[in-house]
PDB file of C-alpha atoms in Angstrom:
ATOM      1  CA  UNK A 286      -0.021  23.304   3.445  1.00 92.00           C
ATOM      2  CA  UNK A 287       3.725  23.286   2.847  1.00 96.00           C
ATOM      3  CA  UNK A 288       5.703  20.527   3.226  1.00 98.00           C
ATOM      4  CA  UNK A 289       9.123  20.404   4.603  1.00 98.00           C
ATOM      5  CA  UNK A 290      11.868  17.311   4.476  1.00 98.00           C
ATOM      6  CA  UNK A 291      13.828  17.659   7.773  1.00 98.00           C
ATOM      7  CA  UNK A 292      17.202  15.405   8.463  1.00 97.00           C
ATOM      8  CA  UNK A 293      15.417  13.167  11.116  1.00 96.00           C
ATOM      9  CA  UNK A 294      18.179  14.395  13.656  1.00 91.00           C
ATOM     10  CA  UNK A 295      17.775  18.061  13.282  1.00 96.00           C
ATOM     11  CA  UNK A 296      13.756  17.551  12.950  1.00 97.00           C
ATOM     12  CA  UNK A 297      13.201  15.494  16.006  1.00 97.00           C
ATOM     13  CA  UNK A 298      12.440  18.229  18.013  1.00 97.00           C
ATOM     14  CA  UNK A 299       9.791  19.920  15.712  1.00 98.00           C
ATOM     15  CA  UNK A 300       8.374  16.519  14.800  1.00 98.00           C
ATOM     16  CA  UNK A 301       7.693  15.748  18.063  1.00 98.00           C
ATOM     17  CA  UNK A 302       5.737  19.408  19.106  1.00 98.00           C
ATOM     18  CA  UNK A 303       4.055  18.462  16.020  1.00 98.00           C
ATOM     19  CA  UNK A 304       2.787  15.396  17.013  1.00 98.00           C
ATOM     20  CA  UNK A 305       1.512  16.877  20.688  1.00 97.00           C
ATOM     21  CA  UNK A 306      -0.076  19.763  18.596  1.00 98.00           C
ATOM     22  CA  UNK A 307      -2.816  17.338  17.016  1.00 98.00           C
ATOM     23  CA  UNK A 308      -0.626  17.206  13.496  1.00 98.00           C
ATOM     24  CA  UNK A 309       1.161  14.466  11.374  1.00 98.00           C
ATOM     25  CA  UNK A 310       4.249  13.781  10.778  1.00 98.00           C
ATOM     26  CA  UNK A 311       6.315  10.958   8.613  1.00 98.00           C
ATOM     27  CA  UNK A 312       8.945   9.176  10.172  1.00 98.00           C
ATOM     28  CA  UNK A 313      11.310   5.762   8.654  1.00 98.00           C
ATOM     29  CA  UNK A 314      10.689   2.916  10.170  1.00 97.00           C
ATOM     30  CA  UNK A 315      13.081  -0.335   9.509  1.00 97.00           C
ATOM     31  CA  UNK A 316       9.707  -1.194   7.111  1.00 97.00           C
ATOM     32  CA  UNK A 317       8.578   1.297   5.480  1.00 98.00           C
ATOM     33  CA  UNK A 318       7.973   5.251   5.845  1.00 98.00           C
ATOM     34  CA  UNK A 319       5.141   5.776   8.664  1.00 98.00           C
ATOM     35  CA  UNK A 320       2.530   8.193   8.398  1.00 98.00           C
ATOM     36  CA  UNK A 321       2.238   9.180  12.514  1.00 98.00           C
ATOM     37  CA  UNK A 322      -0.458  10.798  14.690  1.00 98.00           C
ATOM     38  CA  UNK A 323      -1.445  10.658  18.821  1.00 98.00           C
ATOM     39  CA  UNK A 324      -2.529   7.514  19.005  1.00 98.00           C
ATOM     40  CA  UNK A 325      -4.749   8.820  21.828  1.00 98.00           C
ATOM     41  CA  UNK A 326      -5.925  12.513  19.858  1.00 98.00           C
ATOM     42  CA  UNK A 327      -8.931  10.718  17.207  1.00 98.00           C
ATOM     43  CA  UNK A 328      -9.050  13.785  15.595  1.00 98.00           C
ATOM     44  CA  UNK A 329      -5.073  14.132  14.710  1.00 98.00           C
ATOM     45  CA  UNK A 330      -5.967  10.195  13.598  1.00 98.00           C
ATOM     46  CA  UNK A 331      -8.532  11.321  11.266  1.00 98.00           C
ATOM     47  CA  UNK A 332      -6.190  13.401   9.621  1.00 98.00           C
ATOM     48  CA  UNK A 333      -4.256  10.375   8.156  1.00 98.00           C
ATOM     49  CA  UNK A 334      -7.192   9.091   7.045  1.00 98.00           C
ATOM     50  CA  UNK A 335      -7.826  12.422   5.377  1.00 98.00           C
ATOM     51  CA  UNK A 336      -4.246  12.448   3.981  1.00 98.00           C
ATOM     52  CA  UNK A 337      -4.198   9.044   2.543  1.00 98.00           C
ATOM     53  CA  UNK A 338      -7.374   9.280   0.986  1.00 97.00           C
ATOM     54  CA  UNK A 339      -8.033   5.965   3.179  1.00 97.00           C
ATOM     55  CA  UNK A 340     -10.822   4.133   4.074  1.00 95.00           C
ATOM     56  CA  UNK A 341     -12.520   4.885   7.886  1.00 94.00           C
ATOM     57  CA  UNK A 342     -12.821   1.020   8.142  1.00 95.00           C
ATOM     58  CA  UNK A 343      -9.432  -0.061   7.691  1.00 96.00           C
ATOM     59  CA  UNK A 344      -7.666   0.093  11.006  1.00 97.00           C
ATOM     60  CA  UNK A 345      -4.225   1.587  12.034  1.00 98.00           C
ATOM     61  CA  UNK A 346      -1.352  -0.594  13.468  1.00 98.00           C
ATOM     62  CA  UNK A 347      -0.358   1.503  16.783  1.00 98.00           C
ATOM     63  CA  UNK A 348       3.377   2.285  17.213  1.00 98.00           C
ATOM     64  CA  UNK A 349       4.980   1.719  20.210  1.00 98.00           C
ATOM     65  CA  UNK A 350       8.784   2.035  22.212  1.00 97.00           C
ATOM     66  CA  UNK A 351       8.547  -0.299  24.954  1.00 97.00           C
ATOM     67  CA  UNK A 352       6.967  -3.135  25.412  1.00 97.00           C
ATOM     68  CA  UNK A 353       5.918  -1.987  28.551  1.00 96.00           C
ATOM     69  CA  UNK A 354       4.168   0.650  26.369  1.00 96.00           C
ATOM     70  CA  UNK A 355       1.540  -2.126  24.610  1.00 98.00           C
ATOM     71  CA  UNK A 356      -0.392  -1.810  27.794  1.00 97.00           C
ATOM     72  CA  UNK A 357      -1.311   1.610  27.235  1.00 97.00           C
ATOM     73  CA  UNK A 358      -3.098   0.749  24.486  1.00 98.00           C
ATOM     74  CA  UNK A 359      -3.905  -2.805  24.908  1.00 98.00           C
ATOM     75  CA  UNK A 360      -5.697  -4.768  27.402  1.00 98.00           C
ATOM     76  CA  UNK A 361      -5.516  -8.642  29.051  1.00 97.00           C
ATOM     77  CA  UNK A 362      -1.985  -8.862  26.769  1.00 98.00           C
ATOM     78  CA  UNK A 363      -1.229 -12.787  26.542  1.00 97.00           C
ATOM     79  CA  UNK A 364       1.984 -14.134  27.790  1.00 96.00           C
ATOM     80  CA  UNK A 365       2.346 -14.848  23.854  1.00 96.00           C
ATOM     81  CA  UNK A 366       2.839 -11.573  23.399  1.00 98.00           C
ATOM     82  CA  UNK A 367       5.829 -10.795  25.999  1.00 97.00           C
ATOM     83  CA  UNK A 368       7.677 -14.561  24.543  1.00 97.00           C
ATOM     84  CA  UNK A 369       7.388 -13.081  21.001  1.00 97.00           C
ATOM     85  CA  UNK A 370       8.436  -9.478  22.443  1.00 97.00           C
ATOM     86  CA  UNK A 371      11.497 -10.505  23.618  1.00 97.00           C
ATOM     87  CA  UNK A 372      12.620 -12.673  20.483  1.00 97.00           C
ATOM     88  CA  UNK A 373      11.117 -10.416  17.730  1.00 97.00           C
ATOM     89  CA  UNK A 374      10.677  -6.867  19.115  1.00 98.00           C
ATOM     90  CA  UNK A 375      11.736  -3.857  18.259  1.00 98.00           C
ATOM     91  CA  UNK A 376      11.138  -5.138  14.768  1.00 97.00           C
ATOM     92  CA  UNK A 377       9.136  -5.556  11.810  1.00 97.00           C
ATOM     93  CA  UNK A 378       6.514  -7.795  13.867  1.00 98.00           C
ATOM     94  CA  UNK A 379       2.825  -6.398  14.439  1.00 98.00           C
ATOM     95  CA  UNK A 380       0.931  -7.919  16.892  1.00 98.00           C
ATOM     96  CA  UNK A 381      -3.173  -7.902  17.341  1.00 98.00           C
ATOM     97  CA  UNK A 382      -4.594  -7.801  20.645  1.00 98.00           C
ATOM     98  CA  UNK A 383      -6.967  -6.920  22.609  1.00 98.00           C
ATOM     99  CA  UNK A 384      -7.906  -3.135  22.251  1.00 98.00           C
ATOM    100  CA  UNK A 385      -7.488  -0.604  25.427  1.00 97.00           C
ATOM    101  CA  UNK A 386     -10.273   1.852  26.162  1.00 97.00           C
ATOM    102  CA  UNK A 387      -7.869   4.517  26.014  1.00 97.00           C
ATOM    103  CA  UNK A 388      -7.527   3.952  21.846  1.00 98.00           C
ATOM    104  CA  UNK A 389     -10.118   5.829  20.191  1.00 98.00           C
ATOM    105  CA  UNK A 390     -12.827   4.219  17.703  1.00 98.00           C
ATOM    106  CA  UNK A 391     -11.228   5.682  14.623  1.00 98.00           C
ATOM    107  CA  UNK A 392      -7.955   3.973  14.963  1.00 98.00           C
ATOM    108  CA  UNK A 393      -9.070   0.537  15.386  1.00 98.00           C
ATOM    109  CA  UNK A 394     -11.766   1.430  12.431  1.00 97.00           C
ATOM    110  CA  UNK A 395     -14.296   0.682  15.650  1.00 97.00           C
ATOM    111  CA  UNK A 396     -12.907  -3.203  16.498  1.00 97.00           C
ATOM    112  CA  UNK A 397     -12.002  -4.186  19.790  1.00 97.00           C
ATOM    113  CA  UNK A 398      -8.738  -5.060  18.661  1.00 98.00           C
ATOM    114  CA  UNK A 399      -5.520  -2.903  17.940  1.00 98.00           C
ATOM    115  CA  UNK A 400      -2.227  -4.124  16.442  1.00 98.00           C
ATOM    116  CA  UNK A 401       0.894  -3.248  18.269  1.00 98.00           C
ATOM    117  CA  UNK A 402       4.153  -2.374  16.725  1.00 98.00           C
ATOM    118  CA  UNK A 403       7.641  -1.636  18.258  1.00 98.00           C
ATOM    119  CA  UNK A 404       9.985  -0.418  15.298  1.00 98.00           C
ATOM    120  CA  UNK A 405      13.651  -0.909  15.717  1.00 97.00           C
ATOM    121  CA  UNK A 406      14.675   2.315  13.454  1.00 97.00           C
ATOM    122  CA  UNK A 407      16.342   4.245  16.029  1.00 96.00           C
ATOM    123  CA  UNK A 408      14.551   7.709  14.841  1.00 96.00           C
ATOM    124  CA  UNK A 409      11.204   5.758  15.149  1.00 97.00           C
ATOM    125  CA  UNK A 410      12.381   4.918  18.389  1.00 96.00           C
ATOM    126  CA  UNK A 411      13.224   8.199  19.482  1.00 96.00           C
ATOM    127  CA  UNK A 412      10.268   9.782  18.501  1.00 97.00           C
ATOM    128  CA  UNK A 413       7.480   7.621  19.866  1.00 97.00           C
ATOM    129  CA  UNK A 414       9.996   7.550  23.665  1.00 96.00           C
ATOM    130  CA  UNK A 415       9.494  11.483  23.250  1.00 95.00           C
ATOM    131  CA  UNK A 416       6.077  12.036  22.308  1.00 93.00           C
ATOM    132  CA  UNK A 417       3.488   9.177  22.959  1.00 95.00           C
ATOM    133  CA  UNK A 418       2.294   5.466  20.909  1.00 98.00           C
ATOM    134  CA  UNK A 419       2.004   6.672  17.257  1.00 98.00           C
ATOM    135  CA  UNK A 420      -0.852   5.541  14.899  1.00 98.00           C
ATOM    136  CA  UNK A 421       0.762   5.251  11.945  1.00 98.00           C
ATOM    137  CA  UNK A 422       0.489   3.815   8.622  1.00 98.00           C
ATOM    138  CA  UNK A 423       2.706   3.768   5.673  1.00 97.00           C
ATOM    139  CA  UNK A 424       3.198   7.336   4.479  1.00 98.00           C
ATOM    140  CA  UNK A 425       1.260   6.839   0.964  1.00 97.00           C
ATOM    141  CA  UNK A 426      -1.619   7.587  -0.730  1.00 97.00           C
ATOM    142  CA  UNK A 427      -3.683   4.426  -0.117  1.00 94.00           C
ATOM    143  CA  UNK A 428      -3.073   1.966  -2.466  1.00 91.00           C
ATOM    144  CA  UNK A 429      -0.042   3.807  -3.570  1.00 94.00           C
ATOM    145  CA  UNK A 430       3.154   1.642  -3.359  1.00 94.00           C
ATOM    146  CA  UNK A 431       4.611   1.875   0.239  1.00 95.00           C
ATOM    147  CA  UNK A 432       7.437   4.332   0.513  1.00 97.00           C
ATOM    148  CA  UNK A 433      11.054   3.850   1.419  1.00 97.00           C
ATOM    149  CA  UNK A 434      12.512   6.907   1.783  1.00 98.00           C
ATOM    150  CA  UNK A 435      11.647  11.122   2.556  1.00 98.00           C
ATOM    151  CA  UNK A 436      11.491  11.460  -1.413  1.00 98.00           C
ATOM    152  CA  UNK A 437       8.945   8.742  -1.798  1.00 98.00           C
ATOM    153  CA  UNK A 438       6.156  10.306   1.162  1.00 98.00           C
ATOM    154  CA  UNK A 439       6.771  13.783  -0.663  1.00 98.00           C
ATOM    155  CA  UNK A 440       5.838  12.510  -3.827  1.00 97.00           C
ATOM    156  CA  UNK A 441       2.730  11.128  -2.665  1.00 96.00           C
ATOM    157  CA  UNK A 442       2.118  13.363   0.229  1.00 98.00           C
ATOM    158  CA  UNK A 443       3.136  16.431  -0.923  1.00 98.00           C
ATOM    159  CA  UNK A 444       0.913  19.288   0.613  1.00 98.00           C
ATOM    160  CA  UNK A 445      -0.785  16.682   2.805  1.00 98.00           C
ATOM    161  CA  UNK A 446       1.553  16.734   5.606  1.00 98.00           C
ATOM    162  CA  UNK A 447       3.287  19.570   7.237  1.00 98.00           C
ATOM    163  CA  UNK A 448       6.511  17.517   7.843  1.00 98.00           C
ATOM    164  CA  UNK A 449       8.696  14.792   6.711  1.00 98.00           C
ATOM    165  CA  UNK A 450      11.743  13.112   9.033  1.00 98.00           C
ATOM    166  CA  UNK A 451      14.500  11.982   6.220  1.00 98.00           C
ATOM    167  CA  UNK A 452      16.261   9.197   8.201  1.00 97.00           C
ATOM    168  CA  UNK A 453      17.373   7.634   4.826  1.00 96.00           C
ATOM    169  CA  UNK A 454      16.409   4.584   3.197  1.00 96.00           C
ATOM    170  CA  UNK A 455      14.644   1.945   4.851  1.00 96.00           C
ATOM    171  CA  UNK A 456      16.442  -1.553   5.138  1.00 92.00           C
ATOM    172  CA  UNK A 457      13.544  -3.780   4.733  1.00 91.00           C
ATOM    173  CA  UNK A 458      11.223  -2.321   2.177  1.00 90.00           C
ATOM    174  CA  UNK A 459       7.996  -4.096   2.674  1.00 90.00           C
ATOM    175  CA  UNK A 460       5.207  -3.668   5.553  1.00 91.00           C
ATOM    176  CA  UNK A 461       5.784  -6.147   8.920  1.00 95.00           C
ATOM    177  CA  UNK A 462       4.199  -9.314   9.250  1.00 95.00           C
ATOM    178  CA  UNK A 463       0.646  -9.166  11.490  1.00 97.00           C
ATOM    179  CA  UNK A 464       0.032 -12.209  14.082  1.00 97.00           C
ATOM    180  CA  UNK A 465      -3.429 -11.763  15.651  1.00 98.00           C
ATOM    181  CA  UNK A 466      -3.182 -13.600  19.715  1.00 97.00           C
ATOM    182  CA  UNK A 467      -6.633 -12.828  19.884  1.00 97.00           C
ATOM    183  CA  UNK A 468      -8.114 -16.398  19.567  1.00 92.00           C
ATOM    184  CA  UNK A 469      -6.636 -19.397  20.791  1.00 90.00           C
ATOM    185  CA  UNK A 470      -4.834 -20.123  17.857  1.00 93.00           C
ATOM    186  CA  UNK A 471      -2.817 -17.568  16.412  1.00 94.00           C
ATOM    187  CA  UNK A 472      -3.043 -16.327  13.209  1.00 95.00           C
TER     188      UNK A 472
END
Protein backbone atom coordinates (compact mmCIF):
# COMPACT_ATOMS: atom_id res chain seq x y z
CA UNK A 1 0.00 0.00 0.00
CA UNK A 2 1.19 3.52 -0.75
CA UNK A 3 0.93 6.13 1.44
CA UNK A 4 0.12 9.64 0.65
CA UNK A 5 0.46 13.00 3.04
CA UNK A 6 -2.45 15.26 1.91
CA UNK A 7 -2.75 19.13 3.27
CA UNK A 8 -5.81 18.31 5.55
CA UNK A 9 -7.78 21.03 3.46
CA UNK A 10 -7.20 19.72 0.04
CA UNK A 11 -7.56 15.93 1.47
CA UNK A 12 -10.81 16.31 3.25
CA UNK A 13 -12.71 15.21 0.56
CA UNK A 14 -10.74 11.95 -0.24
CA UNK A 15 -10.32 11.26 3.47
CA UNK A 16 -13.70 11.24 4.01
CA UNK A 17 -14.77 8.64 0.79
CA UNK A 18 -12.08 6.82 2.42
CA UNK A 19 -13.48 6.46 5.56
CA UNK A 20 -17.20 5.40 4.01
CA UNK A 21 -15.18 2.90 1.80
CA UNK A 22 -14.24 0.62 4.93
CA UNK A 23 -10.44 2.26 4.95
CA UNK A 24 -8.26 4.34 7.44
CA UNK A 25 -7.23 7.38 7.48
CA UNK A 26 -4.97 9.74 9.99
CA UNK A 27 -6.22 12.91 10.96
CA UNK A 28 -4.59 15.78 13.90
CA UNK A 29 -6.39 16.06 16.63
CA UNK A 30 -5.60 19.04 19.32
CA UNK A 31 -3.84 15.67 21.17
CA UNK A 32 -2.24 13.76 19.18
CA UNK A 33 -2.40 12.30 15.45
CA UNK A 34 -5.59 9.84 15.26
CA UNK A 35 -5.57 6.72 13.53
CA UNK A 36 -9.60 6.78 12.19
CA UNK A 37 -12.06 4.11 10.99
CA UNK A 38 -16.29 3.77 10.90
CA UNK A 39 -16.88 3.50 14.17
CA UNK A 40 -19.92 1.45 13.09
CA UNK A 41 -17.90 -0.83 9.99
CA UNK A 42 -15.90 -3.67 12.68
CA UNK A 43 -14.11 -4.73 9.91
CA UNK A 44 -12.57 -1.11 8.79
CA UNK A 45 -11.91 -1.20 12.92
CA UNK A 46 -9.95 -4.25 12.66
CA UNK A 47 -7.80 -2.72 10.30
CA UNK A 48 -6.27 -0.35 12.96
CA UNK A 49 -5.74 -3.03 14.98
CA UNK A 50 -3.96 -4.66 12.07
CA UNK A 51 -2.00 -1.42 11.40
CA UNK A 52 -0.83 -0.76 14.84
CA UNK A 53 0.21 -4.09 15.49
CA UNK A 54 -2.30 -3.63 18.61
CA UNK A 55 -3.76 -5.76 20.91
CA UNK A 56 -7.73 -7.04 20.15
CA UNK A 57 -8.32 -6.37 23.93
CA UNK A 58 -7.41 -2.92 24.27
CA UNK A 59 -10.38 -0.80 23.37
CA UNK A 60 -10.72 2.30 21.04
CA UNK A 61 -11.83 5.78 22.36
CA UNK A 62 -14.78 6.70 19.75
CA UNK A 63 -14.55 10.17 18.11
CA UNK A 64 -17.28 12.26 17.97
CA UNK A 65 -18.62 16.12 16.60
CA UNK A 66 -21.53 16.83 18.62
CA UNK A 67 -22.44 16.04 21.67
CA UNK A 68 -25.61 15.20 20.45
CA UNK A 69 -23.55 12.59 18.52
CA UNK A 70 -22.45 10.47 21.99
CA UNK A 71 -25.87 8.99 21.77
CA UNK A 72 -25.22 7.21 18.72
CA UNK A 73 -22.86 5.32 20.25
CA UNK A 74 -23.67 5.44 23.83
CA UNK A 75 -26.55 4.53 25.86
CA UNK A 76 -28.43 5.85 29.39
CA UNK A 77 -25.63 8.98 29.06
CA UNK A 78 -25.58 10.61 32.72
CA UNK A 79 -26.39 14.19 33.18
CA UNK A 80 -22.51 14.16 34.21
CA UNK A 81 -21.74 13.79 30.98
CA UNK A 82 -23.76 16.85 29.28
CA UNK A 83 -22.31 19.31 32.67
CA UNK A 84 -18.76 18.19 31.69
CA UNK A 85 -19.75 18.54 27.81
CA UNK A 86 -20.49 21.89 27.99
CA UNK A 87 -17.38 23.05 30.18
CA UNK A 88 -14.75 20.69 28.63
CA UNK A 89 -15.92 19.62 25.14
CA UNK A 90 -14.68 19.80 22.08
CA UNK A 91 -11.44 19.04 23.84
CA UNK A 92 -8.88 16.81 25.01
CA UNK A 93 -11.49 15.10 27.54
CA UNK A 94 -12.54 11.30 26.95
CA UNK A 95 -15.37 10.18 28.57
CA UNK A 96 -16.48 6.30 29.42
CA UNK A 97 -19.95 5.37 29.28
CA UNK A 98 -22.20 3.15 28.75
CA UNK A 99 -21.72 1.30 25.33
CA UNK A 100 -24.59 1.55 22.44
CA UNK A 101 -25.58 -1.61 20.60
CA UNK A 102 -24.85 0.05 17.50
CA UNK A 103 -20.74 -0.07 18.42
CA UNK A 104 -19.39 -3.23 17.36
CA UNK A 105 -17.49 -5.80 19.79
CA UNK A 106 -14.10 -5.04 18.35
CA UNK A 107 -14.03 -1.44 19.24
CA UNK A 108 -14.88 -1.64 22.77
CA UNK A 109 -12.34 -4.86 22.83
CA UNK A 110 -15.97 -6.67 23.77
CA UNK A 111 -16.87 -4.29 27.13
CA UNK A 112 -20.03 -2.73 27.53
CA UNK A 113 -18.46 0.46 27.77
CA UNK A 114 -17.08 2.94 25.04
CA UNK A 115 -15.16 6.19 25.65
CA UNK A 116 -16.39 9.24 23.91
CA UNK A 117 -14.29 11.95 22.50
CA UNK A 118 -15.18 15.34 20.84
CA UNK A 119 -11.80 16.89 19.46
CA UNK A 120 -11.66 20.59 19.08
CA UNK A 121 -9.03 20.50 15.97
CA UNK A 122 -11.15 22.00 13.45
CA UNK A 123 -10.02 19.29 10.62
CA UNK A 124 -11.00 16.58 13.22
CA UNK A 125 -14.06 18.36 13.42
CA UNK A 126 -14.76 18.55 9.94
CA UNK A 127 -14.16 15.19 9.17
CA UNK A 128 -16.11 13.22 11.74
CA UNK A 129 -19.45 16.18 10.83
CA UNK A 130 -18.83 14.71 7.18
CA UNK A 131 -18.41 11.16 7.51
CA UNK A 132 -19.68 9.44 10.78
CA UNK A 133 -18.13 8.89 14.87
CA UNK A 134 -14.49 7.81 14.16
CA UNK A 135 -12.71 5.00 16.15
CA UNK A 136 -9.57 6.21 16.39
CA UNK A 137 -6.44 5.83 18.20
CA UNK A 138 -3.19 7.56 18.08
CA UNK A 139 -1.67 7.02 14.64
CA UNK A 140 1.44 4.79 15.94
CA UNK A 141 2.70 1.60 16.04
CA UNK A 142 1.53 0.45 19.49
CA UNK A 143 3.76 1.30 21.99
CA UNK A 144 5.47 3.62 19.66
CA UNK A 145 5.62 7.23 21.02
CA UNK A 146 2.33 9.08 20.08
CA UNK A 147 2.69 11.26 17.04
CA UNK A 148 2.35 14.97 16.60
CA UNK A 149 2.45 15.70 13.27
CA UNK A 150 1.86 13.98 9.30
CA UNK A 151 5.76 13.20 9.44
CA UNK A 152 5.53 11.34 12.68
CA UNK A 153 2.29 8.70 11.46
CA UNK A 154 4.44 8.21 8.16
CA UNK A 155 7.31 7.18 9.94
CA UNK A 156 5.56 4.68 11.85
CA UNK A 157 2.78 3.96 9.50
CA UNK A 158 4.30 4.05 6.43
CA UNK A 159 2.64 1.45 3.99
CA UNK A 160 0.02 0.74 6.66
CA UNK A 161 -2.36 3.37 5.78
CA UNK A 162 -3.47 4.59 2.47
CA UNK A 163 -3.70 8.26 3.67
CA UNK A 164 -2.44 10.85 5.95
CA UNK A 165 -4.36 14.50 6.64
CA UNK A 166 -1.23 17.03 7.43
CA UNK A 167 -3.10 19.66 9.52
CA UNK A 168 0.29 20.63 11.15
CA UNK A 169 1.51 20.20 14.50
CA UNK A 170 -0.59 19.36 17.27
CA UNK A 171 -0.84 21.95 20.23
CA UNK A 172 -1.08 19.64 23.07
CA UNK A 173 1.17 16.70 22.46
CA UNK A 174 0.04 14.09 24.84
CA UNK A 175 -3.21 11.71 24.74
CA UNK A 176 -6.62 13.32 26.64
CA UNK A 177 -7.43 12.59 30.03
CA UNK A 178 -10.20 9.45 30.43
CA UNK A 179 -13.07 9.95 33.24
CA UNK A 180 -15.14 6.73 33.41
CA UNK A 181 -19.23 7.97 34.69
CA UNK A 182 -19.90 4.49 34.69
CA UNK A 183 -20.08 3.87 38.51
CA UNK A 184 -21.27 6.17 40.96
CA UNK A 185 -18.15 7.67 41.58
CA UNK A 186 -16.21 8.80 38.81
CA UNK A 187 -13.01 7.84 38.01
Amino acid sequence: MVTRILDAEKGLDEAISLLKAGELVAFPTETVYGLGADAFNGDAVKKIFEAKGRPQDNPLIVHIASVEQAAEVARDIPEGFYILAREFMPGPLTVVLPKSDAVPGVVTAGGDTVAVRMPSHPVARRLIAASMPLAAPSANRSKHISPTTARHVLDDLDGRVPLILDGGECGVGIESTVLDLTSAVPT
